[in-house]
Amino acid sequence: MDLMKQLLDVVNQAKEVFKAVKNGAELQDKKAEFLGKKGIVSTYMSQMKDLPNEDKPKFGQMINEIKTLISLEFDEAKSRLDDEAIKRKLIEEAVDVTLPGRSMTPGSKHVLNRVIEEIEDIFLGMGYSIKEGPEVESDLYNFEMLNLPKSHPARDMQDSFYITEDLLLRTHTSPVQVRSLLENTKKEPLKIICPGKVYRRDDDDQTHSHQFMQIEALVVDYKANLSDLKGTLLELARKMFGEERQIRLRPSYFPFTEPSVEVDVTCHKCNGKGCSMCKGSGWIEILGAGMVNNAVLEASGYDSTIYQGFALGMGVERIAILKYGIDDIRALYTNDLRFNHQWK
Ligand code: DAH
């Protein structure tokens, strides 16, 4: 039949048209031109009404076959375009794995945190646990219960930021001692360190800061004595400043300890010979310590005829300055990354 030939021609035409198409949208348009409601195939379909009735089913069948053939051409063109799109994408998005990466500057631990962690590790290694307390503290815990009543002249040693008459920014970490002793309702032995920020009304300069950090240590049990304290201090000094370090204790005064000592360590820079770091003496003062004053134990409900203990308190900045040779305490707070990255 002539018509059949014409229709097969339409299929070939569709095939050629689909082949030339460059993208999916265009392909859809072209498909509509052949198979759409107003497309070429429909135009043939509309001729059906003019045919004799007996030819109609055959014609209908023929049209359906043509539709199927065009659809197959469409599918083929579609999968060709899809393949091309994937290939294009692979080329466009190719990554050159040999290119050098963009460098990122990782942060580094602040030197104060580094020192705190070093000190914490030393004490954790000796079986201490870590306690923290509030920075806004009551006069009662910061002074009174540490054997520093209102009129006590030693209060002047720690010029304070008062918030109300009874509240202040803690001047030392020693109130955490009081809190821990009070908290311990069974009055059992205790072995803690308390790191944290403290505040004093100082004018900031090369060696002073109105806010700094301390670490306190407290041991209370039935027989902790001065030689235990000495052993602890020696361990701390050697782990912190080197195994050859020696320590010496000088008598001192703190209201919360009796007897009290000031602790010196042999200079780690000149090994005790005398240099600029130790101002020629060979010794460097690192902290204060002593046997816990009975008055402190009693105030917190510990029977001082049964319990005894020792305590020590150190300034973290001072340790950092000594250990890392920092010449200005303010460098620890001004957040100059070049300063901090030195110890990466
Ligand atoms: N609290 C003292 C201060 O800030 C430091 C100190 C000295 C703490 C002796 C202690 C200690 O626990 O026994 O100056």
Coordinates of C-alpha atoms and ligand atoms in Angstrom, one line a residue:
M1 CA 0.0 0.0 0.0
D2 CA 1.2 3.4 -0.9
L3 CA 0.1 4.8 2.5
M4 CA 2.2 2.2 4.3
K5 CA 5.3 3.5 2.4
Q6 CA 4.4 7.0 3.3
L7 CA 4.1 6.1 6.9
L8 CA 7.4 4.2 6.9
D9 CA 8.9 7.3 5.4
V10 CA 7.6 9.3 8.4
V11 CA 9.4 6.8 10.7
N12 CA 12.7 7.4 8.8
Q13 CA 12.1 11.1 8.9
A14 CA 11.6 10.9 12.7
K15 CA 14.8 8.8 13.0
E16 CA 16.8 11.5 11.1
V17 CA 15.3 14.3 13.1
F18 CA 15.9 12.7 16.4
K19 CA 19.4 11.9 15.5
A20 CA 20.2 15.6 14.8
V21 CA 18.7 16.7 18.2
K22 CA 21.2 18.1 20.7
N23 CA 19.4 18.0 24.0
G24 CA 16.5 16.5 25.9
A25 CA 14.1 19.5 25.6
E26 CA 14.6 19.7 21.9
L27 CA 14.0 16.0 21.6
Q28 CA 10.6 16.3 23.5
D29 CA 9.6 19.1 21.0
K30 CA 10.4 16.9 18.1
K31 CA 8.6 13.9 19.5
A32 CA 5.5 16.1 19.8
E33 CA 5.9 17.1 16.1
F34 CA 5.5 13.4 15.2
L35 CA 3.4 11.9 18.0
G36 CA 1.7 14.8 19.5
K37 CA -2.0 15.7 19.3
K38 CA -1.4 17.9 16.3
G39 CA 1.6 15.9 15.1
I40 CA 2.2 14.2 11.7
V41 CA 0.9 10.8 12.8
S42 CA -2.4 12.4 14.1
T43 CA -2.8 14.0 10.7
Y44 CA -2.7 10.6 9.1
M45 CA -5.1 9.3 11.8
S46 CA -7.6 11.9 10.8
Q47 CA -7.8 10.4 7.3
M48 CA -9.3 7.2 8.8
K49 CA -12.8 8.7 8.7
D50 CA -12.6 8.9 4.9
L51 CA -11.7 5.2 4.5
P52 CA -14.2 2.4 3.8
N53 CA -15.2 0.7 7.0
E54 CA -13.5 -2.6 6.2
D55 CA -10.1 -0.9 5.8
K56 CA -10.4 1.0 9.1
P57 CA -9.1 -1.7 11.5
K58 CA -6.1 -2.5 9.4
F59 CA -5.3 1.2 9.1
G60 CA -5.7 1.7 12.8
Q61 CA -3.3 -1.2 13.4
M62 CA -0.8 0.3 11.0
I63 CA -0.9 3.6 12.7
N64 CA -0.2 1.9 16.0
E65 CA 2.7 0.1 14.6
I66 CA 4.1 3.3 13.2
K67 CA 3.6 5.0 16.6
T68 CA 5.6 2.1 18.2
L69 CA 8.4 2.4 15.7
I70 CA 8.7 6.2 16.2
S71 CA 8.7 5.7 20.0
L72 CA 11.5 3.2 19.7
E73 CA 13.5 5.8 17.7
F74 CA 12.7 8.3 20.4
D75 CA 13.9 6.0 23.1
E76 CA 17.1 5.4 21.2
A77 CA 17.8 9.1 20.7
K78 CA 17.0 9.7 24.4
S79 CA 19.4 7.1 25.6
R80 CA 22.1 8.5 23.3
L81 CA 21.5 12.0 24.7
D82 CA 21.6 10.7 28.3
D83 CA 24.9 8.9 27.6
E84 CA 26.3 12.1 26.1
A85 CA 25.2 14.1 29.1
I86 CA 26.9 11.7 31.5
K87 CA 30.1 11.8 29.5
R88 CA 30.1 15.6 29.3
K89 CA 29.5 15.7 33.1
L90 CA 32.4 13.4 33.8
I91 CA 34.7 15.5 31.7
E92 CA 33.5 18.8 33.1
E93 CA 33.7 17.7 36.7
A94 CA 36.9 15.8 36.4
V95 CA 39.2 16.4 39.4
D96 CA 42.9 16.7 39.0
V97 CA 44.1 14.6 41.9
T98 CA 47.7 15.7 41.3
L99 CA 46.9 19.4 42.1
P100 CA 48.3 20.5 45.4
G101 CA 45.6 21.0 48.1
R102 CA 44.6 24.3 49.6
S103 CA 46.4 24.6 52.9
M104 CA 44.4 25.1 56.0
T105 CA 46.0 26.5 59.1
P106 CA 45.0 24.4 62.0
G107 CA 44.6 26.1 65.4
S108 CA 46.8 25.2 68.3
K109 CA 46.2 24.8 72.0
H110 CA 46.7 28.0 74.0
V111 CA 49.9 27.8 76.1
L112 CA 48.0 28.3 79.3
N113 CA 45.7 25.4 78.6
R114 CA 48.7 23.4 77.7
V115 CA 50.3 24.1 81.1
I116 CA 47.0 23.5 82.9
E117 CA 46.7 20.1 81.2
E118 CA 50.4 19.2 82.0
I119 CA 49.8 20.0 85.6
E120 CA 46.5 18.2 85.7
D121 CA 48.2 15.1 84.2
I122 CA 50.9 15.1 86.8
F123 CA 48.4 15.2 89.6
L124 CA 46.0 12.8 88.0
G125 CA 49.0 10.4 87.8
M126 CA 49.3 10.7 91.6
G127 CA 45.6 9.8 92.1
Y128 CA 44.1 13.3 92.5
S129 CA 40.8 14.2 91.0
I130 CA 39.8 17.6 89.5
K131 CA 37.3 19.9 91.2
E132 CA 36.0 23.2 90.0
G133 CA 34.2 26.1 91.8
P134 CA 32.5 29.3 91.0
E135 CA 34.4 32.5 90.0
V136 CA 31.9 34.7 91.9
E137 CA 32.4 33.6 95.4
S138 CA 31.2 34.5 98.9
D139 CA 33.3 36.3 101.3
L140 CA 32.7 33.4 103.6
Y141 CA 34.4 30.8 101.4
N142 CA 37.0 33.1 99.9
F143 CA 38.2 34.4 103.2
E144 CA 36.3 33.7 106.4
M145 CA 36.4 29.9 106.4
L146 CA 40.1 30.0 105.2
N147 CA 41.0 31.6 108.5
L148 CA 40.9 35.1 107.1
P149 CA 38.3 37.0 109.2
K150 CA 37.1 40.5 108.2
S151 CA 39.7 42.5 110.0
H152 CA 42.6 40.2 109.1
P153 CA 45.6 42.1 107.7
A154 CA 46.4 39.3 105.2
R155 CA 43.3 40.3 103.3
D156 CA 45.3 43.2 102.0
M157 CA 47.6 40.7 100.2
Q158 CA 44.6 39.9 97.9
D159 CA 43.0 43.2 96.9
S160 CA 39.6 42.2 95.7
F161 CA 36.8 43.0 93.3
Y162 CA 33.7 43.1 95.5
I163 CA 30.3 42.7 93.9
T164 CA 28.2 43.2 97.1
E165 CA 29.4 43.3 100.7
D166 CA 29.4 39.5 100.8
L167 CA 30.1 38.5 97.1
L168 CA 33.4 39.0 95.2
L169 CA 35.3 37.6 92.3
R170 CA 37.4 34.9 94.0
T171 CA 40.9 36.1 94.7
H172 CA 42.3 32.5 94.7
T173 CA 41.2 28.9 94.1
S174 CA 41.4 28.1 97.8
P175 CA 37.7 28.5 98.4
V176 CA 37.2 25.3 96.3
Q177 CA 39.1 23.6 99.2
V178 CA 36.3 24.8 101.6
R179 CA 33.6 23.8 99.2
S180 CA 35.0 20.3 98.7
L181 CA 35.5 19.8 102.5
L182 CA 32.0 20.9 103.2
E183 CA 30.5 18.9 100.4
N184 CA 32.2 15.8 101.8
T185 CA 29.4 15.1 104.3
K186 CA 30.9 11.7 105.3
K187 CA 34.1 13.5 106.2
E188 CA 36.3 11.1 104.2
P189 CA 39.9 11.6 103.1
L190 CA 40.2 13.9 100.1
K191 CA 42.7 14.4 97.3
I192 CA 41.9 17.1 94.8
I193 CA 43.2 19.8 92.5
C194 CA 41.2 22.9 91.6
P195 CA 42.2 24.8 88.5
G196 CA 40.5 28.1 87.6
K197 CA 40.5 31.8 87.0
V198 CA 41.0 34.2 89.8
Y199 CA 40.8 38.0 90.1
R200 CA 42.7 40.7 91.9
R201 CA 42.7 44.5 91.8
D202 CA 46.1 44.8 90.2
D203 CA 47.2 47.3 87.6
D204 CA 48.2 45.2 84.5
D205 CA 51.8 45.3 83.6
Q206 CA 54.5 43.0 82.5
T207 CA 54.2 40.7 85.5
H208 CA 50.7 41.5 86.8
S209 CA 47.2 40.8 85.5
H210 CA 43.9 41.5 87.2
Q211 CA 42.7 38.1 86.0
F212 CA 44.9 35.1 86.1
M213 CA 44.8 31.3 86.7
Q214 CA 45.7 29.2 89.7
I215 CA 45.8 25.5 90.4
E216 CA 45.2 24.5 94.0
A217 CA 46.0 21.0 95.4
L218 CA 44.5 19.7 98.6
V219 CA 45.1 16.4 100.4
V220 CA 43.3 15.6 103.6
D221 CA 43.6 12.2 105.3
Y222 CA 44.8 10.7 108.6
K223 CA 48.6 11.1 108.2
A224 CA 49.4 13.3 105.3
N225 CA 52.5 15.2 106.5
L226 CA 55.1 17.7 105.5
S227 CA 57.4 15.1 103.9
D228 CA 54.4 13.9 101.7
L229 CA 54.0 17.5 100.7
K230 CA 57.8 17.7 99.9
G231 CA 57.6 14.6 97.8
T232 CA 54.6 15.9 95.9
L233 CA 56.3 19.2 95.2
L234 CA 59.5 17.4 94.0
E235 CA 57.5 15.2 91.7
L236 CA 55.7 18.3 90.3
A237 CA 58.9 20.3 89.9
R238 CA 60.7 17.5 88.1
K239 CA 57.8 16.6 85.8
M240 CA 57.3 20.2 85.0
F241 CA 60.9 21.5 84.7
G242 CA 63.1 18.4 84.3
E243 CA 64.3 15.4 86.2
E244 CA 67.4 17.2 87.6
R245 CA 65.4 19.8 89.5
Q246 CA 65.9 20.2 93.2
I247 CA 63.4 22.1 95.5
R248 CA 63.8 24.0 98.7
L249 CA 61.2 25.2 101.2
R250 CA 61.4 28.6 102.9
P251 CA 59.2 29.4 105.9
S252 CA 56.3 31.7 104.9
Y253 CA 52.9 32.7 106.1
F254 CA 49.4 31.9 104.8
P255 CA 46.4 32.1 107.1
F256 CA 45.0 28.8 105.8
T257 CA 48.2 26.8 106.3
E258 CA 50.4 26.2 109.4
P259 CA 53.3 25.8 108.9
S260 CA 53.4 27.6 105.6
V261 CA 56.2 27.5 103.0
E262 CA 57.3 29.2 99.9
V263 CA 58.7 26.7 97.4
D264 CA 61.7 27.3 95.1
V265 CA 63.0 25.1 92.4
T266 CA 66.5 25.1 90.9
C267 CA 66.6 27.2 87.7
H268 CA 65.9 25.0 84.7
K269 CA 67.8 27.4 82.4
C270 CA 71.2 27.5 84.1
N271 CA 70.7 24.4 86.2
G272 CA 71.2 26.4 89.4
K273 CA 74.4 28.2 88.5
G274 CA 72.7 31.6 88.3
C275 CA 71.4 33.4 85.2
S276 CA 69.0 36.2 84.1
M277 CA 66.0 33.9 84.5
C278 CA 66.8 33.2 88.2
K279 CA 68.3 36.7 88.7
G280 CA 71.6 35.1 89.5
S281 CA 70.4 33.1 92.6
G282 CA 70.0 29.7 90.9
W283 CA 66.5 29.4 92.5
I284 CA 63.1 30.3 91.2
E285 CA 60.1 30.7 93.4
I286 CA 57.1 28.7 92.0
L287 CA 54.4 28.4 94.6
G288 CA 53.0 28.6 98.1
A289 CA 52.1 25.6 100.2
G290 CA 51.7 24.3 103.8
M291 CA 50.0 22.0 106.2
V292 CA 46.2 22.7 106.2
N293 CA 45.5 24.9 109.2
N294 CA 43.4 23.2 111.9
A295 CA 41.1 26.1 111.9
V296 CA 40.3 25.4 108.2
L297 CA 39.6 21.7 108.9
E298 CA 37.4 22.5 111.9
A299 CA 35.4 25.2 110.1
S300 CA 34.5 22.6 107.4
G301 CA 33.6 20.0 110.0
Y302 CA 36.7 17.9 109.9
D303 CA 38.0 16.9 113.3
S304 CA 41.5 18.2 113.4
T305 CA 42.5 15.6 116.0
I306 CA 41.8 12.9 113.5
Y307 CA 42.5 14.6 110.1
Q308 CA 45.5 16.4 108.8
G309 CA 46.5 17.5 105.3
F310 CA 48.6 19.7 103.0
A311 CA 47.7 22.2 100.4
L312 CA 49.5 24.1 97.7
G313 CA 48.5 26.8 95.3
M314 CA 50.3 28.0 92.1
G315 CA 49.8 30.6 89.5
V316 CA 49.5 29.0 86.1
E317 CA 50.8 32.0 84.2
R318 CA 54.0 32.1 86.3
I319 CA 54.7 28.4 85.5
A320 CA 54.0 29.1 81.8
I321 CA 56.2 32.1 81.8
L322 CA 59.1 30.2 83.4
K323 CA 58.7 27.0 81.4
Y324 CA 58.2 28.6 78.0
G325 CA 60.4 31.7 78.5
I326 CA 57.6 34.2 78.0
D327 CA 58.7 37.8 78.9
D328 CA 55.3 39.5 79.3
I329 CA 52.2 38.1 81.0
R330 CA 50.0 40.2 78.7
A331 CA 51.1 38.1 75.7
L332 CA 49.0 35.3 77.2
Y333 CA 45.8 37.3 76.9
T334 CA 46.2 39.4 73.7
N335 CA 45.6 36.5 71.4
D336 CA 48.3 37.2 68.8
L337 CA 48.2 33.9 66.8
R338 CA 51.9 34.3 66.0
F339 CA 52.6 34.1 69.7
N340 CA 50.4 31.1 70.3
H341 CA 51.5 29.1 67.3
Q342 CA 55.1 29.0 68.6
W343 CA 54.3 26.0 70.7
K344 CA 52.3 24.0 68.1
Ligands
DAH1 N1 45.8 30.9 98.0 C1 47.2 31.4 97.9 C2 47.3 32.6 97.1 O1 46.5 32.8 96.2 C3 48.1 30.3 97.3 C4 48.2 29.2 98.3 C5 49.3 29.2 99.2 C6 47.3 28.2 98.3 C7 49.4 28.1 100.0 C8 47.4 27.1 99.1 C9 48.5 27.1 100.0 O2 46.6 26.1 99.2 O3 48.6 26.1 100.9 O4 48.2 33.4 97.3

